[in-house]
PDB file of C-alpha atoms in Angstrom:
ATOM      1  CA  MET N   1     181.861 232.314  56.085  1.00  0.00           C
ATOM      2  CA  SER N   2     181.073 228.786  57.184  1.00  0.00           C
ATOM      3  CA  LEU N   3     177.405 228.607  58.121  1.00  0.00           C
ATOM      4  CA  VAL N   4     178.006 225.493  60.232  1.00  0.00           C
ATOM      5  CA  ARG N   5     180.516 227.378  62.374  1.00  0.00           C
ATOM      6  CA  LEU N   6     178.232 230.422  62.515  1.00  0.00           C
ATOM      7  CA  ALA N   7     175.442 228.145  63.778  1.00  0.00           C
ATOM      8  CA  ASN N   8     177.799 227.000  66.559  1.00  0.00           C
ATOM      9  CA  ILE N   9     178.585 230.641  67.441  1.00  0.00           C
ATOM     10  CA  CYS N  10     174.855 231.492  67.526  1.00  0.00           C
ATOM     11  CA  ALA N  11     174.127 228.579  69.858  1.00  0.00           C
ATOM     12  CA  HIS N  12     177.179 229.363  71.997  1.00  0.00           C
ATOM     13  CA  LEU N  13     176.260 233.032  72.506  1.00  0.00           C
ATOM     14  CA  GLN N  14     172.651 232.143  73.259  1.00  0.00           C
ATOM     15  CA  ASN N  15     173.774 229.556  75.850  1.00  0.00           C
ATOM     16  CA  VAL N  16     176.282 231.949  77.438  1.00  0.00           C
ATOM     17  CA  SER N  17     173.583 234.600  77.739  1.00  0.00           C
ATOM     18  CA  THR N  18     171.134 232.120  79.269  1.00  0.00           C
ATOM     19  CA  ALA N  19     173.785 230.978  81.765  1.00  0.00           C
ATOM     20  CA  ARG N  20     174.427 234.673  82.586  1.00  0.00           C
ATOM     21  CA  LEU N  21     178.182 234.428  82.113  1.00  0.00           C
ATOM     22  CA  LYS N  22     180.073 237.703  82.025  1.00  0.00           C
ATOM     23  CA  GLN N  23     182.611 236.770  79.319  1.00  0.00           C
ATOM     24  CA  THR N  24     183.120 234.173  76.650  1.00  0.00           C
ATOM     25  CA  CYS N  25     185.510 233.620  73.788  1.00  0.00           C
ATOM     26  CA  ILE N  26     185.055 232.529  70.197  1.00  0.00           C
ATOM     27  CA  PRO N  27     187.627 231.853  67.446  1.00  0.00           C
ATOM     28  CA  GLN N  28     189.100 235.005  65.918  1.00  0.00           C
ATOM     29  CA  THR N  29     188.202 235.390  62.265  1.00  0.00           C
ATOM     30  CA  LYS N  30     187.369 238.438  60.207  1.00  0.00           C
ATOM     31  CA  ALA N  31     183.790 237.219  59.637  1.00  0.00           C
ATOM     32  CA  TYR N  32     183.148 236.556  63.346  1.00  0.00           C
ATOM     33  CA  LEU N  33     184.607 239.956  64.203  1.00  0.00           C
ATOM     34  CA  GLU N  34     182.170 241.620  61.768  1.00  0.00           C
ATOM     35  CA  VAL N  35     179.231 239.721  63.314  1.00  0.00           C
ATOM     36  CA  CYS N  36     180.361 240.664  66.831  1.00  0.00           C
ATOM     37  CA  LEU N  37     180.822 244.321  65.865  1.00  0.00           C
ATOM     38  CA  ALA N  38     177.267 244.343  64.495  1.00  0.00           C
ATOM     39  CA  LEU N  39     176.030 242.827  67.771  1.00  0.00           C
ATOM     40  CA  GLN N  40     177.941 245.469  69.722  1.00  0.00           C
ATOM     41  CA  ARG N  41     176.528 248.312  67.588  1.00  0.00           C
ATOM     42  CA  HIS N  42     173.025 247.118  68.411  1.00  0.00           C
ATOM     43  CA  GLY N  43     173.710 246.736  72.129  1.00  0.00           C
ATOM     44  CA  PHE N  44     173.658 242.944  72.484  1.00  0.00           C
ATOM     45  CA  ILE N  45     177.248 242.721  73.783  1.00  0.00           C
ATOM     46  CA  SER N  46     179.288 245.244  75.763  1.00  0.00           C
ATOM     47  CA  SER N  47     182.806 244.863  74.444  1.00  0.00           C
ATOM     48  CA  ILE N  48     185.082 242.869  72.173  1.00  0.00           C
ATOM     49  CA  THR N  49     188.718 242.178  73.046  1.00  0.00           C
ATOM     50  CA  ARG N  50     191.307 240.089  71.254  1.00  0.00           C
ATOM     51  CA  GLY N  51     193.145 237.500  73.296  1.00  0.00           C
ATOM     52  CA  THR N  52     194.321 233.937  73.623  1.00  0.00           C
ATOM     53  CA  VAL N  53     192.524 230.761  74.638  1.00  0.00           C
ATOM     54  CA  THR N  54     193.189 231.504  78.304  1.00  0.00           C
ATOM     55  CA  ALA N  55     192.435 235.239  78.661  1.00  0.00           C
ATOM     56  CA  PRO N  56     191.985 238.560  76.849  1.00  0.00           C
ATOM     57  CA  ASP N  57     195.149 240.481  75.964  1.00  0.00           C
ATOM     58  CA  LYS N  58     196.191 243.199  78.403  1.00  0.00           C
ATOM     59  CA  ILE N  59     198.663 244.535  75.824  1.00  0.00           C
ATOM     60  CA  TYR N  60     198.046 244.372  72.066  1.00  0.00           C
ATOM     61  CA  THR N  61     199.546 241.220  70.549  1.00  0.00           C
ATOM     62  CA  PRO N  62     199.591 240.989  66.753  1.00  0.00           C
ATOM     63  CA  THR N  63     198.315 237.847  65.069  1.00  0.00           C
ATOM     64  CA  THR N  64     201.089 235.922  63.328  1.00  0.00           C
ATOM     65  CA  LYS N  65     201.327 232.595  61.515  1.00  0.00           C
ATOM     66  CA  GLN N  66     202.701 231.042  64.696  1.00  0.00           C
ATOM     67  CA  ASN N  67     199.846 232.112  67.009  1.00  0.00           C
ATOM     68  CA  VAL N  68     196.854 232.291  64.660  1.00  0.00           C
ATOM     69  CA  SER N  69     195.265 229.060  65.915  1.00  0.00           C
ATOM     70  CA  GLY N  70     195.269 230.259  69.524  1.00  0.00           C
ATOM     71  CA  ARG N  71     193.776 233.703  68.939  1.00  0.00           C
ATOM     72  CA  ARG N  72     190.273 234.354  70.260  1.00  0.00           C
ATOM     73  CA  LEU N  73     187.719 237.145  70.411  1.00  0.00           C
ATOM     74  CA  TRP N  74     186.664 237.761  74.000  1.00  0.00           C
ATOM     75  CA  LEU N  75     183.108 239.062  74.271  1.00  0.00           C
ATOM     76  CA  GLU N  76     181.647 240.720  77.332  1.00  0.00           C
ATOM     77  CA  MET N  77     177.962 239.905  77.510  1.00  0.00           C
ATOM     78  CA  LYS N  78     175.382 242.549  78.338  1.00  0.00           C
ATOM     79  CA  TYR N  79     172.594 242.291  80.913  1.00  0.00           C
ATOM     80  CA  ARG N  80     169.972 244.851  81.912  1.00  0.00           C
ATOM     81  CA  ASP N  81     168.264 244.638  85.323  1.00  0.00           C
ATOM     82  CA  ASN N  82     169.716 241.135  85.708  1.00  0.00           C
ATOM     83  CA  GLU N  83     167.944 240.044  82.505  1.00  0.00           C
ATOM     84  CA  LYS N  84     169.776 238.910  79.392  1.00  0.00           C
ATOM     85  CA  VAL N  85     169.831 241.352  76.478  1.00  0.00           C
ATOM     86  CA  LEU N  86     170.633 238.699  73.871  1.00  0.00           C
ATOM     87  CA  SER N  87     167.758 236.258  74.321  1.00  0.00           C
ATOM     88  CA  GLN N  88     167.784 234.487  70.968  1.00  0.00           C
ATOM     89  CA  MET N  89     170.244 234.230  68.095  1.00  0.00           C
ATOM     90  CA  LYS N  90     168.901 232.011  65.328  1.00  0.00           C
ATOM     91  CA  LEU N  91     170.573 231.055  62.054  1.00  0.00           C
ATOM     92  CA  ILE N  92     168.452 231.763  58.941  1.00  0.00           C
ATOM     93  CA  SER N  93     170.533 230.425  56.058  1.00  0.00           C
ATOM     94  CA  LYS N  94     171.592 226.843  56.444  1.00  0.00           C
ATOM     95  CA  PRO N  95     174.500 225.123  54.679  1.00  0.00           C
ATOM     96  CA  SER N  96     171.981 223.145  52.615  1.00  0.00           C
ATOM     97  CA  LYS N  97     169.776 226.170  51.859  1.00  0.00           C
ATOM     98  CA  LYS N  98     171.323 229.610  51.560  1.00  0.00           C
ATOM     99  CA  ILE N  99     168.799 232.445  51.504  1.00  0.00           C
ATOM    100  CA  MET N 100     169.801 235.422  49.400  1.00  0.00           C
ATOM    101  CA  MET N 101     167.869 238.653  49.897  1.00  0.00           C
ATOM    102  CA  THR N 102     167.562 241.618  47.569  1.00  0.00           C
ATOM    103  CA  VAL N 103     167.270 245.192  48.778  1.00  0.00           C
ATOM    104  CA  ARG N 104     163.496 244.970  48.175  1.00  0.00           C
ATOM    105  CA  ASP N 105     163.262 241.783  50.287  1.00  0.00           C
ATOM    106  CA  LEU N 106     165.194 243.415  53.118  1.00  0.00           C
ATOM    107  CA  LYS N 107     162.995 246.497  52.943  1.00  0.00           C
ATOM    108  CA  ASP N 108     159.859 244.335  53.138  1.00  0.00           C
ATOM    109  CA  VAL N 109     161.142 242.482  56.213  1.00  0.00           C
ATOM    110  CA  ILE N 110     162.004 245.773  57.932  1.00  0.00           C
ATOM    111  CA  GLU N 111     158.578 247.245  57.101  1.00  0.00           C
ATOM    112  CA  GLY N 112     156.768 244.291  58.646  1.00  0.00           C
ATOM    113  CA  LYS N 113     156.010 242.246  55.540  1.00  0.00           C
ATOM    114  CA  LYS N 114     157.001 238.671  54.844  1.00  0.00           C
ATOM    115  CA  ALA N 115     159.690 238.274  52.164  1.00  0.00           C
ATOM    116  CA  GLY N 116     159.807 234.738  50.819  1.00  0.00           C
ATOM    117  CA  GLU N 117     160.400 232.471  53.795  1.00  0.00           C
ATOM    118  CA  ILE N 118     161.627 235.257  56.068  1.00  0.00           C
ATOM    119  CA  ALA N 119     159.100 236.504  58.621  1.00  0.00           C
ATOM    120  CA  PRO N 120     158.958 240.241  59.376  1.00  0.00           C
ATOM    121  CA  LEU N 121     161.195 241.674  62.084  1.00  0.00           C
ATOM    122  CA  ASN N 122     159.720 242.235  65.530  1.00  0.00           C
ATOM    123  CA  VAL N 123     160.479 245.260  67.689  1.00  0.00           C
ATOM    124  CA  GLY N 124     164.073 245.073  68.950  1.00  0.00           C
ATOM    125  CA  GLU N 125     165.010 242.305  66.542  1.00  0.00           C
ATOM    126  CA  VAL N 126     167.975 242.564  64.162  1.00  0.00           C
ATOM    127  CA  LEU N 127     168.583 240.676  60.921  1.00  0.00           C
ATOM    128  CA  LEU N 128     172.274 240.279  60.060  1.00  0.00           C
ATOM    129  CA  VAL N 129     173.175 240.054  56.382  1.00  0.00           C
ATOM    130  CA  GLN N 130     176.497 239.218  54.718  1.00  0.00           C
ATOM    131  CA  THR N 131     176.946 241.636  51.821  1.00  0.00           C
ATOM    132  CA  SER N 132     179.778 242.536  49.472  1.00  0.00           C
ATOM    133  CA  LEU N 133     180.541 245.370  51.941  1.00  0.00           C
ATOM    134  CA  GLY N 134     180.772 243.048  54.949  1.00  0.00           C
ATOM    135  CA  VAL N 135     178.338 241.915  57.630  1.00  0.00           C
ATOM    136  CA  MET N 136     175.669 244.479  58.510  1.00  0.00           C
ATOM    137  CA  ASP N 137     172.113 244.605  59.718  1.00  0.00           C
ATOM    138  CA  ALA N 138     169.188 244.763  57.280  1.00  0.00           C
ATOM    139  CA  LEU N 139     168.568 248.486  57.800  1.00  0.00           C
ATOM    140  CA  GLU N 140     172.195 249.378  57.009  1.00  0.00           C
ATOM    141  CA  ALA N 141     172.079 247.156  53.915  1.00  0.00           C
ATOM    142  CA  VAL N 142     168.928 248.894  52.663  1.00  0.00           C
ATOM    143  CA  GLU N 143     170.478 252.328  53.305  1.00  0.00           C
ATOM    144  CA  LYS N 144     173.578 251.332  51.320  1.00  0.00           C
ATOM    145  CA  GLY N 145     171.489 249.668  48.600  1.00  0.00           C
ATOM    146  CA  VAL N 146     172.998 246.189  48.837  1.00  0.00           C
ATOM    147  CA  GLY N 147     171.456 242.778  49.314  1.00  0.00           C
ATOM    148  CA  GLY N 148     173.126 239.617  50.447  1.00  0.00           C
ATOM    149  CA  LEU N 149     173.041 236.351  52.339  1.00  0.00           C
ATOM    150  CA  ALA N 150     170.670 236.342  55.335  1.00  0.00           C
ATOM    151  CA  LEU N 151     172.761 235.107  58.251  1.00  0.00           C
ATOM    152  CA  CYS N 152     170.842 235.273  61.525  1.00  0.00           C
ATOM    153  CA  ARG N 153     168.127 236.966  63.559  1.00  0.00           C
ATOM    154  CA  VAL N 154     168.988 238.359  66.970  1.00  0.00           C
ATOM    155  CA  ASN N 155     166.679 239.570  69.728  1.00  0.00           C
TER     156      ASN N 155
END
């Protein structure tokens, strides 16, 4: 996964949430889909739909070599009592400095201890990690006993 592009996605979703837009689209890749599914599991976005640059698909359209560049993931943003649910989405690992975390490091961050340069998680905050099993939050990674690349913090 390109961390530069993930940084753009983080900034984009944060800006969309601040602007209180109902929907937005991002490029369709397997890595972005995994990040979005993790965000949906934790209640930061309402739904994910595949589509084109102009609109979400009403009928399923498979991705082919001819249309791959125009495929997008359409995300429906979530708001509660007219307040944004996704208030901040900040990249942790940078292209120049990738931060790998062991299971012990992840456990420390979850339990409220600092692990290296990573501050402990606050209430309602999620740490997304890219592991050999895909993108998951820190708690899932600890439960499955895998460490990985710290991607971003979301609250």
